Amino acid sequence: GGRKREVNVLVVGLNNSGKTTVVNKFKNEEDRVSDIVPTVGFSVERFQNKNLSFTAFDMSGHGRYRDLWEHYYKDCHGIIFVIDSSDRLRLVVVKEELDLLLQHPDICNKKIPILFFANKMDNKEALSSVKIASGLGLDKIMDKPWHISSSNALTGEGLQEGVEWLTQQIR
Ligand code: GTP
Ligand code: MG
């Protein structure tokens, strides 16, 4: 029990990276959905970690919906950026979207934490989190705390470590 602090997190990343699967794993077992379909627009989900009560804005990563992301930058306490580590071809597109986000007026002056999931680590083609970090130039992010965790959203591996880091940063 006890009263938890309410925080908003924005969940972004390209379509098919695994955002909805990640968020679903953060929910209590009885609240999880069994079949996940591509998100249309966005979906609002709730989950708890430690002393925080999270409202997650699980955005669609499809090209036609990416313009929606920026509307949620202002009110978020943290960002979860999900990457399909096995989608090597689209890593440049991930970098483009990340750079747009980092340059946005509602983000660039804020010290909000960014948690990256190098997801689909179970895939044979998956790049390591170190390779993803260097491919995206994460070392250039100086003014915000960031962290990258390898994850498998199907099993939940790596997710807890990531969300605990985020919780630590926000509280
Ligand atoms: P949009 O809502 O379209 O932006 O996609 P999304 O990022 O929410 O992806 P979603 O969670 O719908 O997952 C896309 C597909 O990837 C689904 O078939 C998932 O089962 C699968 N998937 C998600 N995470 C993993 C993972 O860690 N490993 C593997 N192998 N598949 C995953
Ligand atoms: Mg989704």
Short mmCIF file of N, CA and C and ligand atoms in Angstrom, two decimals:
data_model
loop_
_atom_site.label_atom_id
_atom_site.label_comp_id
_atom_site.label_asym_id
_atom_site.label_seq_id
_atom_site.Cartn_x
_atom_site.Cartn_y
_atom_site.Cartn_z
N GLY A 1 0.81 -1.21 0.00
CA GLY A 1 0.00 0.00 0.00
C GLY A 1 0.85 1.26 0.00
N GLY A 2 0.36 2.31 0.59
CA GLY A 2 1.09 3.57 0.63
C GLY A 2 0.84 4.39 -0.61
N ARG A 3 0.99 5.68 -0.46
CA ARG A 3 0.74 6.56 -1.60
C ARG A 3 1.99 6.64 -2.45
N LYS A 4 1.81 6.45 -3.74
CA LYS A 4 2.95 6.49 -4.64
C LYS A 4 2.93 7.79 -5.44
N ARG A 5 4.13 8.24 -5.78
CA ARG A 5 4.22 9.43 -6.61
C ARG A 5 3.84 9.09 -8.05
N GLU A 6 3.01 9.96 -8.63
CA GLU A 6 2.54 9.74 -10.01
C GLU A 6 3.53 10.35 -10.99
N VAL A 7 4.02 9.55 -11.94
CA VAL A 7 4.92 10.08 -12.96
C VAL A 7 4.49 9.60 -14.35
N ASN A 8 4.84 10.42 -15.33
CA ASN A 8 4.53 10.07 -16.73
C ASN A 8 5.80 9.67 -17.46
N VAL A 9 5.73 8.57 -18.17
CA VAL A 9 6.84 8.21 -19.06
C VAL A 9 6.33 8.07 -20.48
N LEU A 10 7.18 8.49 -21.39
CA LEU A 10 6.86 8.41 -22.80
C LEU A 10 7.64 7.24 -23.38
N VAL A 11 6.94 6.34 -24.08
CA VAL A 11 7.59 5.16 -24.65
C VAL A 11 7.61 5.32 -26.17
N VAL A 12 8.82 5.49 -26.71
CA VAL A 12 8.96 5.73 -28.15
C VAL A 12 9.97 4.77 -28.77
N GLY A 13 10.08 4.82 -30.07
CA GLY A 13 10.94 3.92 -30.83
C GLY A 13 10.19 3.53 -32.09
N LEU A 14 10.92 2.97 -33.06
CA LEU A 14 10.29 2.62 -34.33
C LEU A 14 9.22 1.55 -34.14
N ASN A 15 8.33 1.46 -35.12
CA ASN A 15 7.34 0.38 -35.12
C ASN A 15 8.04 -0.98 -35.11
N ASN A 16 7.44 -1.91 -34.43
CA ASN A 16 7.94 -3.29 -34.33
C ASN A 16 9.17 -3.44 -33.43
N SER A 17 9.56 -2.37 -32.70
CA SER A 17 10.75 -2.50 -31.84
C SER A 17 10.42 -3.26 -30.56
N GLY A 18 9.15 -3.26 -30.16
CA GLY A 18 8.74 -4.03 -28.98
C GLY A 18 8.22 -3.19 -27.83
N LYS A 19 7.86 -1.93 -28.09
CA LYS A 19 7.41 -1.02 -27.03
C LYS A 19 6.23 -1.57 -26.23
N THR A 20 5.19 -2.00 -26.96
CA THR A 20 3.98 -2.47 -26.28
C THR A 20 4.27 -3.75 -25.50
N THR A 21 5.14 -4.58 -26.04
CA THR A 21 5.52 -5.82 -25.36
C THR A 21 6.28 -5.50 -24.06
N VAL A 22 7.14 -4.50 -24.12
CA VAL A 22 7.88 -4.05 -22.93
C VAL A 22 6.91 -3.55 -21.86
N VAL A 23 6.04 -2.64 -22.25
CA VAL A 23 5.10 -2.03 -21.28
C VAL A 23 4.19 -3.10 -20.68
N ASN A 24 3.78 -4.03 -21.52
CA ASN A 24 2.90 -5.11 -21.05
C ASN A 24 3.56 -5.92 -19.94
N LYS A 25 4.88 -6.13 -20.07
CA LYS A 25 5.63 -6.90 -19.07
C LYS A 25 5.76 -6.15 -17.73
N PHE A 26 5.67 -4.82 -17.79
CA PHE A 26 5.76 -4.03 -16.55
C PHE A 26 4.48 -4.09 -15.73
N LYS A 27 3.40 -4.50 -16.37
CA LYS A 27 2.12 -4.54 -15.66
C LYS A 27 2.02 -5.81 -14.81
N ASN A 28 1.13 -5.77 -13.83
CA ASN A 28 0.84 -6.97 -13.05
C ASN A 28 0.37 -8.08 -13.99
N GLU A 29 0.71 -9.31 -13.63
CA GLU A 29 0.38 -10.43 -14.50
C GLU A 29 -1.10 -10.45 -14.91
N GLU A 30 -1.98 -10.13 -13.93
CA GLU A 30 -3.42 -10.21 -14.23
C GLU A 30 -3.91 -9.10 -15.15
N ASP A 31 -3.10 -8.05 -15.30
CA ASP A 31 -3.49 -6.93 -16.17
C ASP A 31 -2.92 -7.04 -17.59
N ARG A 32 -2.08 -8.06 -17.81
CA ARG A 32 -1.40 -8.15 -19.11
C ARG A 32 -2.35 -8.63 -20.20
N VAL A 33 -2.08 -8.18 -21.42
CA VAL A 33 -2.85 -8.68 -22.55
C VAL A 33 -2.07 -9.82 -23.20
N SER A 34 -2.81 -10.76 -23.79
CA SER A 34 -2.12 -11.95 -24.30
C SER A 34 -1.70 -11.81 -25.76
N ASP A 35 -2.45 -11.03 -26.54
CA ASP A 35 -1.94 -10.83 -27.90
C ASP A 35 -1.79 -9.34 -28.19
N ILE A 36 -0.59 -9.02 -28.64
CA ILE A 36 -0.22 -7.62 -28.85
C ILE A 36 -0.24 -7.32 -30.34
N VAL A 37 -0.94 -6.25 -30.68
CA VAL A 37 -1.02 -5.84 -32.09
C VAL A 37 -0.35 -4.48 -32.24
N PRO A 38 0.04 -4.11 -33.47
CA PRO A 38 0.65 -2.80 -33.67
C PRO A 38 -0.25 -1.69 -33.10
N THR A 39 0.38 -0.77 -32.40
CA THR A 39 -0.36 0.31 -31.74
C THR A 39 -0.85 1.31 -32.79
N VAL A 40 -2.08 1.73 -32.64
CA VAL A 40 -2.63 2.76 -33.52
C VAL A 40 -2.66 4.06 -32.71
N GLY A 41 -1.92 5.06 -33.16
CA GLY A 41 -1.86 6.31 -32.42
C GLY A 41 -1.01 6.14 -31.16
N PHE A 42 -1.67 5.92 -30.04
CA PHE A 42 -0.96 5.63 -28.80
C PHE A 42 -1.91 4.96 -27.84
N SER A 43 -1.36 4.47 -26.75
CA SER A 43 -2.17 3.82 -25.75
C SER A 43 -1.62 4.20 -24.37
N VAL A 44 -2.52 4.44 -23.44
CA VAL A 44 -2.11 4.85 -22.10
C VAL A 44 -2.19 3.64 -21.17
N GLU A 45 -1.06 3.33 -20.52
CA GLU A 45 -0.98 2.14 -19.67
C GLU A 45 -0.44 2.54 -18.31
N ARG A 46 -0.79 1.75 -17.30
CA ARG A 46 -0.31 2.08 -15.96
C ARG A 46 0.41 0.89 -15.33
N PHE A 47 1.49 1.20 -14.60
CA PHE A 47 2.19 0.16 -13.85
C PHE A 47 2.94 0.83 -12.70
N GLN A 48 3.38 0.03 -11.76
CA GLN A 48 4.07 0.56 -10.58
C GLN A 48 5.49 0.00 -10.52
N ASN A 49 6.39 0.79 -9.95
CA ASN A 49 7.72 0.29 -9.59
C ASN A 49 8.20 1.04 -8.36
N LYS A 50 8.54 0.28 -7.31
CA LYS A 50 8.97 0.87 -6.04
C LYS A 50 7.96 1.92 -5.58
N ASN A 51 8.46 3.16 -5.34
CA ASN A 51 7.57 4.21 -4.82
C ASN A 51 6.87 5.01 -5.91
N LEU A 52 7.01 4.57 -7.17
CA LEU A 52 6.43 5.34 -8.27
C LEU A 52 5.26 4.62 -8.92
N SER A 53 4.28 5.43 -9.29
CA SER A 53 3.14 4.94 -10.04
C SER A 53 3.24 5.55 -11.44
N PHE A 54 3.52 4.70 -12.41
CA PHE A 54 3.81 5.19 -13.76
C PHE A 54 2.56 5.23 -14.63
N THR A 55 2.40 6.33 -15.38
CA THR A 55 1.48 6.36 -16.50
C THR A 55 2.36 6.38 -17.74
N ALA A 56 2.24 5.33 -18.55
CA ALA A 56 3.09 5.22 -19.73
C ALA A 56 2.29 5.56 -20.98
N PHE A 57 2.82 6.47 -21.77
CA PHE A 57 2.22 6.79 -23.06
C PHE A 57 2.97 5.96 -24.10
N ASP A 58 2.34 4.86 -24.47
CA ASP A 58 2.93 3.89 -25.39
C ASP A 58 2.57 4.31 -26.81
N MET A 59 3.53 4.96 -27.46
CA MET A 59 3.26 5.57 -28.76
C MET A 59 3.41 4.56 -29.89
N SER A 60 2.69 4.79 -30.97
CA SER A 60 2.95 4.00 -32.17
C SER A 60 4.26 4.47 -32.78
N GLY A 61 5.05 3.52 -33.29
CA GLY A 61 6.30 3.88 -33.94
C GLY A 61 6.18 3.98 -35.45
N HIS A 62 4.98 3.72 -35.95
CA HIS A 62 4.79 3.78 -37.40
C HIS A 62 5.01 5.21 -37.90
N GLY A 63 5.63 5.31 -39.08
CA GLY A 63 5.96 6.61 -39.66
C GLY A 63 4.82 7.61 -39.62
N ARG A 64 3.63 7.14 -39.92
CA ARG A 64 2.50 8.09 -40.00
C ARG A 64 2.07 8.62 -38.64
N TYR A 65 2.54 8.01 -37.56
CA TYR A 65 2.13 8.46 -36.23
C TYR A 65 3.27 9.11 -35.44
N ARG A 66 4.47 9.11 -36.00
CA ARG A 66 5.61 9.61 -35.19
C ARG A 66 5.49 11.09 -34.84
N ASP A 67 4.70 11.84 -35.63
CA ASP A 67 4.47 13.25 -35.32
C ASP A 67 3.74 13.44 -34.00
N LEU A 68 3.11 12.39 -33.51
CA LEU A 68 2.37 12.51 -32.24
C LEU A 68 3.32 12.58 -31.04
N TRP A 69 4.50 12.00 -31.18
CA TRP A 69 5.40 11.87 -30.02
C TRP A 69 5.60 13.21 -29.32
N GLU A 70 5.89 14.26 -30.11
CA GLU A 70 6.31 15.54 -29.54
C GLU A 70 5.25 16.18 -28.64
N HIS A 71 4.00 15.82 -28.84
CA HIS A 71 2.94 16.41 -28.01
C HIS A 71 3.04 15.98 -26.55
N TYR A 72 3.79 14.92 -26.30
CA TYR A 72 3.89 14.37 -24.94
C TYR A 72 5.23 14.69 -24.28
N TYR A 73 6.10 15.40 -24.98
CA TYR A 73 7.44 15.69 -24.43
C TYR A 73 7.35 16.57 -23.19
N LYS A 74 6.43 17.54 -23.24
CA LYS A 74 6.37 18.56 -22.20
C LYS A 74 6.10 17.98 -20.81
N ASP A 75 5.21 17.02 -20.76
CA ASP A 75 4.73 16.54 -19.46
C ASP A 75 5.36 15.23 -19.00
N CYS A 76 6.44 14.80 -19.65
CA CYS A 76 6.98 13.50 -19.22
C CYS A 76 8.17 13.67 -18.29
N HIS A 77 8.26 12.75 -17.33
CA HIS A 77 9.34 12.74 -16.35
C HIS A 77 10.49 11.86 -16.80
N GLY A 78 10.25 11.08 -17.81
CA GLY A 78 11.29 10.19 -18.33
C GLY A 78 10.86 9.63 -19.67
N ILE A 79 11.85 9.14 -20.41
CA ILE A 79 11.57 8.56 -21.73
C ILE A 79 12.13 7.15 -21.77
N ILE A 80 11.33 6.24 -22.31
CA ILE A 80 11.82 4.89 -22.61
C ILE A 80 11.88 4.78 -24.13
N PHE A 81 13.09 4.55 -24.63
CA PHE A 81 13.30 4.49 -26.08
C PHE A 81 13.66 3.04 -26.42
N VAL A 82 12.78 2.39 -27.16
CA VAL A 82 12.97 0.97 -27.45
C VAL A 82 13.52 0.79 -28.87
N ILE A 83 14.56 -0.04 -28.96
CA ILE A 83 15.23 -0.28 -30.24
C ILE A 83 15.23 -1.78 -30.53
N ASP A 84 14.88 -2.15 -31.75
CA ASP A 84 15.05 -3.54 -32.17
C ASP A 84 16.51 -3.72 -32.55
N SER A 85 17.28 -4.39 -31.68
CA SER A 85 18.74 -4.52 -31.92
C SER A 85 19.06 -5.38 -33.13
N SER A 86 18.08 -6.11 -33.62
CA SER A 86 18.35 -6.98 -34.77
C SER A 86 18.01 -6.28 -36.09
N ASP A 87 17.40 -5.11 -36.00
CA ASP A 87 16.99 -4.37 -37.20
C ASP A 87 18.12 -3.42 -37.60
N ARG A 88 19.21 -4.01 -38.12
CA ARG A 88 20.41 -3.22 -38.42
C ARG A 88 20.15 -2.18 -39.49
N LEU A 89 19.32 -2.54 -40.46
CA LEU A 89 19.04 -1.63 -41.57
C LEU A 89 18.41 -0.33 -41.12
N ARG A 90 17.60 -0.41 -40.09
CA ARG A 90 16.87 0.79 -39.67
C ARG A 90 17.55 1.54 -38.52
N LEU A 91 18.77 1.14 -38.15
CA LEU A 91 19.43 1.86 -37.05
C LEU A 91 19.65 3.34 -37.40
N VAL A 92 19.86 3.61 -38.70
CA VAL A 92 20.02 5.02 -39.11
C VAL A 92 18.70 5.79 -38.93
N VAL A 93 17.60 5.10 -39.15
CA VAL A 93 16.29 5.75 -38.95
C VAL A 93 16.07 6.00 -37.46
N VAL A 94 16.48 5.05 -36.63
CA VAL A 94 16.39 5.23 -35.17
C VAL A 94 17.18 6.47 -34.78
N LYS A 95 18.40 6.59 -35.34
CA LYS A 95 19.24 7.75 -34.99
C LYS A 95 18.59 9.07 -35.42
N GLU A 96 17.99 9.07 -36.61
CA GLU A 96 17.28 10.28 -37.07
C GLU A 96 16.18 10.68 -36.10
N GLU A 97 15.39 9.69 -35.69
CA GLU A 97 14.27 9.99 -34.78
C GLU A 97 14.77 10.43 -33.41
N LEU A 98 15.84 9.79 -32.93
CA LEU A 98 16.42 10.16 -31.65
C LEU A 98 16.97 11.58 -31.70
N ASP A 99 17.68 11.91 -32.79
CA ASP A 99 18.24 13.26 -32.91
C ASP A 99 17.14 14.32 -32.94
N LEU A 100 16.05 14.02 -33.64
CA LEU A 100 14.91 14.96 -33.65
C LEU A 100 14.37 15.16 -32.24
N LEU A 101 14.25 14.07 -31.52
CA LEU A 101 13.73 14.14 -30.14
C LEU A 101 14.67 14.98 -29.27
N LEU A 102 15.97 14.72 -29.36
CA LEU A 102 16.93 15.42 -28.50
C LEU A 102 17.01 16.91 -28.81
N GLN A 103 16.72 17.27 -30.07
CA GLN A 103 16.79 18.68 -30.47
C GLN A 103 15.50 19.43 -30.22
N HIS A 104 14.46 18.71 -29.85
CA HIS A 104 13.16 19.35 -29.69
C HIS A 104 13.18 20.34 -28.52
N PRO A 105 12.56 21.53 -28.71
CA PRO A 105 12.57 22.55 -27.65
C PRO A 105 12.02 22.06 -26.30
N ASP A 106 11.09 21.14 -26.33
CA ASP A 106 10.52 20.66 -25.07
C ASP A 106 11.39 19.58 -24.39
N ILE A 107 12.45 19.17 -25.06
CA ILE A 107 13.34 18.13 -24.51
C ILE A 107 14.73 18.69 -24.25
N CYS A 108 15.22 19.53 -25.17
CA CYS A 108 16.65 19.85 -25.16
C CYS A 108 17.09 20.60 -23.91
N ASN A 109 16.17 21.32 -23.26
CA ASN A 109 16.58 22.04 -22.04
C ASN A 109 16.23 21.31 -20.76
N LYS A 110 15.67 20.12 -20.90
CA LYS A 110 15.25 19.37 -19.70
C LYS A 110 16.27 18.29 -19.38
N LYS A 111 16.41 18.03 -18.09
CA LYS A 111 17.37 17.00 -17.67
C LYS A 111 16.68 15.64 -17.47
N ILE A 112 15.67 15.37 -18.26
CA ILE A 112 14.93 14.12 -18.03
C ILE A 112 15.75 12.90 -18.44
N PRO A 113 15.63 11.83 -17.66
CA PRO A 113 16.37 10.61 -17.97
C PRO A 113 15.81 9.87 -19.18
N ILE A 114 16.71 9.29 -19.94
CA ILE A 114 16.30 8.48 -21.09
C ILE A 114 16.83 7.06 -20.91
N LEU A 115 15.92 6.12 -20.89
CA LEU A 115 16.26 4.71 -20.78
C LEU A 115 16.13 4.07 -22.16
N PHE A 116 17.22 3.50 -22.64
CA PHE A 116 17.19 2.80 -23.93
C PHE A 116 17.12 1.30 -23.68
N PHE A 117 16.23 0.64 -24.38
CA PHE A 117 16.24 -0.82 -24.39
C PHE A 117 16.75 -1.29 -25.74
N ALA A 118 17.90 -1.97 -25.73
CA ALA A 118 18.38 -2.66 -26.92
C ALA A 118 17.64 -4.00 -26.91
N ASN A 119 16.44 -3.96 -27.46
CA ASN A 119 15.50 -5.08 -27.33
C ASN A 119 15.77 -6.16 -28.38
N LYS A 120 15.10 -7.28 -28.21
CA LYS A 120 15.22 -8.45 -29.10
C LYS A 120 16.64 -9.01 -29.06
N MET A 121 17.25 -8.96 -27.86
CA MET A 121 18.61 -9.49 -27.71
C MET A 121 18.68 -10.99 -27.99
N ASP A 122 17.53 -11.65 -27.98
CA ASP A 122 17.47 -13.09 -28.27
C ASP A 122 17.67 -13.40 -29.75
N ASN A 123 17.52 -12.39 -30.59
CA ASN A 123 17.64 -12.60 -32.03
C ASN A 123 19.12 -12.79 -32.42
N LYS A 124 19.38 -13.76 -33.26
CA LYS A 124 20.77 -14.05 -33.70
C LYS A 124 21.45 -12.83 -34.32
N GLU A 125 20.66 -12.00 -34.99
CA GLU A 125 21.21 -10.83 -35.69
C GLU A 125 21.44 -9.64 -34.76
N ALA A 126 21.05 -9.77 -33.50
CA ALA A 126 21.05 -8.61 -32.60
C ALA A 126 22.45 -8.04 -32.39
N LEU A 127 22.55 -6.72 -32.46
CA LEU A 127 23.79 -6.02 -32.10
C LEU A 127 23.83 -5.87 -30.58
N SER A 128 25.02 -5.82 -30.01
CA SER A 128 25.16 -5.63 -28.56
C SER A 128 24.72 -4.22 -28.18
N SER A 129 24.43 -4.03 -26.90
CA SER A 129 24.03 -2.69 -26.46
C SER A 129 25.17 -1.69 -26.66
N VAL A 130 26.41 -2.16 -26.57
CA VAL A 130 27.56 -1.27 -26.80
C VAL A 130 27.58 -0.78 -28.26
N LYS A 131 27.31 -1.70 -29.17
CA LYS A 131 27.28 -1.33 -30.60
C LYS A 131 26.10 -0.40 -30.89
N ILE A 132 24.97 -0.67 -30.27
CA ILE A 132 23.80 0.20 -30.47
C ILE A 132 24.12 1.60 -29.94
N ALA A 133 24.72 1.65 -28.75
CA ALA A 133 25.06 2.94 -28.14
C ALA A 133 26.00 3.74 -29.03
N SER A 134 27.01 3.07 -29.61
CA SER A 134 27.94 3.83 -30.45
C SER A 134 27.29 4.17 -31.79
N GLY A 135 26.46 3.29 -32.32
CA GLY A 135 25.75 3.58 -33.57
C GLY A 135 24.83 4.79 -33.44
N LEU A 136 24.27 4.97 -32.25
CA LEU A 136 23.34 6.09 -32.04
C LEU A 136 24.05 7.33 -31.49
N GLY A 137 25.34 7.19 -31.18
CA GLY A 137 26.09 8.33 -30.64
C GLY A 137 25.63 8.75 -29.26
N LEU A 138 25.27 7.79 -28.43
CA LEU A 138 24.73 8.13 -27.11
C LEU A 138 25.74 8.85 -26.22
N ASP A 139 27.03 8.60 -26.47
CA ASP A 139 28.07 9.27 -25.67
C ASP A 139 28.02 10.79 -25.82
N LYS A 140 27.32 11.26 -26.85
CA LYS A 140 27.22 12.72 -27.06
C LYS A 140 26.11 13.34 -26.21
N ILE A 141 25.32 12.51 -25.56
CA ILE A 141 24.27 13.05 -24.68
C ILE A 141 24.92 13.39 -23.35
N MET A 142 25.16 14.69 -23.14
CA MET A 142 25.91 15.12 -21.96
C MET A 142 25.00 15.69 -20.88
N ASP A 143 23.86 16.21 -21.30
CA ASP A 143 23.05 17.02 -20.39
C ASP A 143 21.87 16.26 -19.79
N LYS A 144 21.81 14.97 -20.06
CA LYS A 144 20.71 14.16 -19.51
C LYS A 144 21.28 12.82 -19.07
N PRO A 145 20.75 12.29 -17.97
CA PRO A 145 21.16 10.94 -17.62
C PRO A 145 20.55 9.94 -18.61
N TRP A 146 21.36 8.99 -19.04
CA TRP A 146 20.82 7.95 -19.93
C TRP A 146 21.44 6.61 -19.56
N HIS A 147 20.76 5.58 -19.99
CA HIS A 147 21.19 4.23 -19.65
C HIS A 147 20.69 3.31 -20.75
N ILE A 148 21.50 2.31 -21.10
CA ILE A 148 21.02 1.34 -22.09
C ILE A 148 21.07 -0.06 -21.51
N SER A 149 19.98 -0.79 -21.65
CA SER A 149 19.91 -2.18 -21.19
C SER A 149 19.56 -3.06 -22.37
N SER A 150 20.24 -4.18 -22.49
CA SER A 150 19.79 -5.20 -23.45
C SER A 150 18.56 -5.85 -22.88
N SER A 151 17.60 -6.15 -23.74
CA SER A 151 16.38 -6.76 -23.21
C SER A 151 15.79 -7.78 -24.17
N ASN A 152 15.02 -8.65 -23.58
CA ASN A 152 14.16 -9.57 -24.31
C ASN A 152 12.78 -9.38 -23.71
N ALA A 153 11.95 -8.63 -24.41
CA ALA A 153 10.64 -8.29 -23.84
C ALA A 153 9.70 -9.50 -23.80
N LEU A 154 10.05 -10.55 -24.56
CA LEU A 154 9.20 -11.74 -24.53
C LEU A 154 9.36 -12.48 -23.20
N THR A 155 10.60 -12.57 -22.72
CA THR A 155 10.86 -13.25 -21.45
C THR A 155 10.91 -12.26 -20.28
N GLY A 156 11.16 -11.00 -20.58
CA GLY A 156 11.29 -9.98 -19.54
C GLY A 156 12.74 -9.72 -19.12
N GLU A 157 13.66 -10.51 -19.69
CA GLU A 157 15.08 -10.36 -19.35
C GLU A 157 15.56 -8.92 -19.62
N GLY A 158 16.22 -8.33 -18.63
CA GLY A 158 16.78 -6.99 -18.78
C GLY A 158 15.82 -5.85 -18.48
N LEU A 159 14.54 -6.14 -18.43
CA LEU A 159 13.56 -5.06 -18.25
C LEU A 159 13.60 -4.46 -16.85
N GLN A 160 13.72 -5.33 -15.85
CA GLN A 160 13.69 -4.87 -14.47
C GLN A 160 14.88 -3.96 -14.16
N GLU A 161 16.06 -4.38 -14.64
CA GLU A 161 17.27 -3.56 -14.44
C GLU A 161 17.04 -2.16 -15.00
N GLY A 162 16.45 -2.11 -16.19
CA GLY A 162 16.21 -0.82 -16.83
C GLY A 162 15.24 0.05 -16.05
N VAL A 163 14.11 -0.51 -15.68
CA VAL A 163 13.09 0.30 -15.02
C VAL A 163 13.53 0.72 -13.62
N GLU A 164 14.37 -0.09 -13.00
CA GLU A 164 14.90 0.30 -11.69
C GLU A 164 15.84 1.49 -11.83
N TRP A 165 16.61 1.51 -12.89
CA TRP A 165 17.48 2.67 -13.15
C TRP A 165 16.61 3.92 -13.33
N LEU A 166 15.54 3.78 -14.11
CA LEU A 166 14.66 4.92 -14.39
C LEU A 166 13.99 5.42 -13.11
N THR A 167 13.52 4.50 -12.31
CA THR A 167 12.88 4.85 -11.04
C THR A 167 13.85 5.63 -10.15
N GLN A 168 15.07 5.14 -10.09
CA GLN A 168 16.13 5.80 -9.32
C GLN A 168 16.36 7.23 -9.80
N GLN A 169 16.35 7.42 -11.11
CA GLN A 169 16.61 8.74 -11.69
C GLN A 169 15.47 9.72 -11.44
N ILE A 170 14.26 9.21 -11.43
CA ILE A 170 13.09 10.10 -11.33
C ILE A 170 12.83 10.51 -9.89
N ARG A 171 13.00 9.60 -8.96
CA ARG A 171 12.56 9.92 -7.58
C ARG A 171 13.47 10.90 -6.85
P1 GTP B 1 4.22 -0.38 -32.82
O1 GTP B 1 3.11 -0.35 -31.83
O2 GTP B 1 3.77 -0.75 -34.21
O3 GTP B 1 5.03 0.87 -32.83
O4 GTP B 1 5.22 -1.60 -32.40
P2 GTP B 1 5.83 -1.90 -30.95
O5 GTP B 1 7.15 -1.23 -30.82
O6 GTP B 1 4.83 -1.64 -29.88
O7 GTP B 1 6.16 -3.47 -31.04
P3 GTP B 1 5.32 -4.67 -30.39
O8 GTP B 1 5.43 -4.66 -28.92
O9 GTP B 1 3.97 -4.68 -31.00
O10 GTP B 1 6.19 -5.91 -30.89
C1 GTP B 1 6.43 -6.16 -32.28
C2 GTP B 1 6.79 -7.62 -32.46
O11 GTP B 1 8.06 -7.90 -31.89
C3 GTP B 1 5.80 -8.60 -31.81
O12 GTP B 1 5.64 -9.70 -32.65
C4 GTP B 1 6.52 -8.99 -30.52
O13 GTP B 1 6.15 -10.28 -30.07
C5 GTP B 1 7.97 -8.99 -30.98
N1 GTP B 1 8.93 -8.76 -29.88
C6 GTP B 1 8.87 -7.80 -28.94
N2 GTP B 1 9.94 -7.87 -28.11
C7 GTP B 1 10.69 -8.91 -28.55
C8 GTP B 1 11.93 -9.49 -28.12
O14 GTP B 1 12.59 -9.05 -27.15
N3 GTP B 1 12.39 -10.55 -28.85
C9 GTP B 1 11.72 -11.04 -29.92
N4 GTP B 1 12.26 -12.09 -30.55
N5 GTP B 1 10.56 -10.52 -30.36
C10 GTP B 1 10.05 -9.47 -29.69
MG MG B 2 2.95 -0.81 -29.88
#
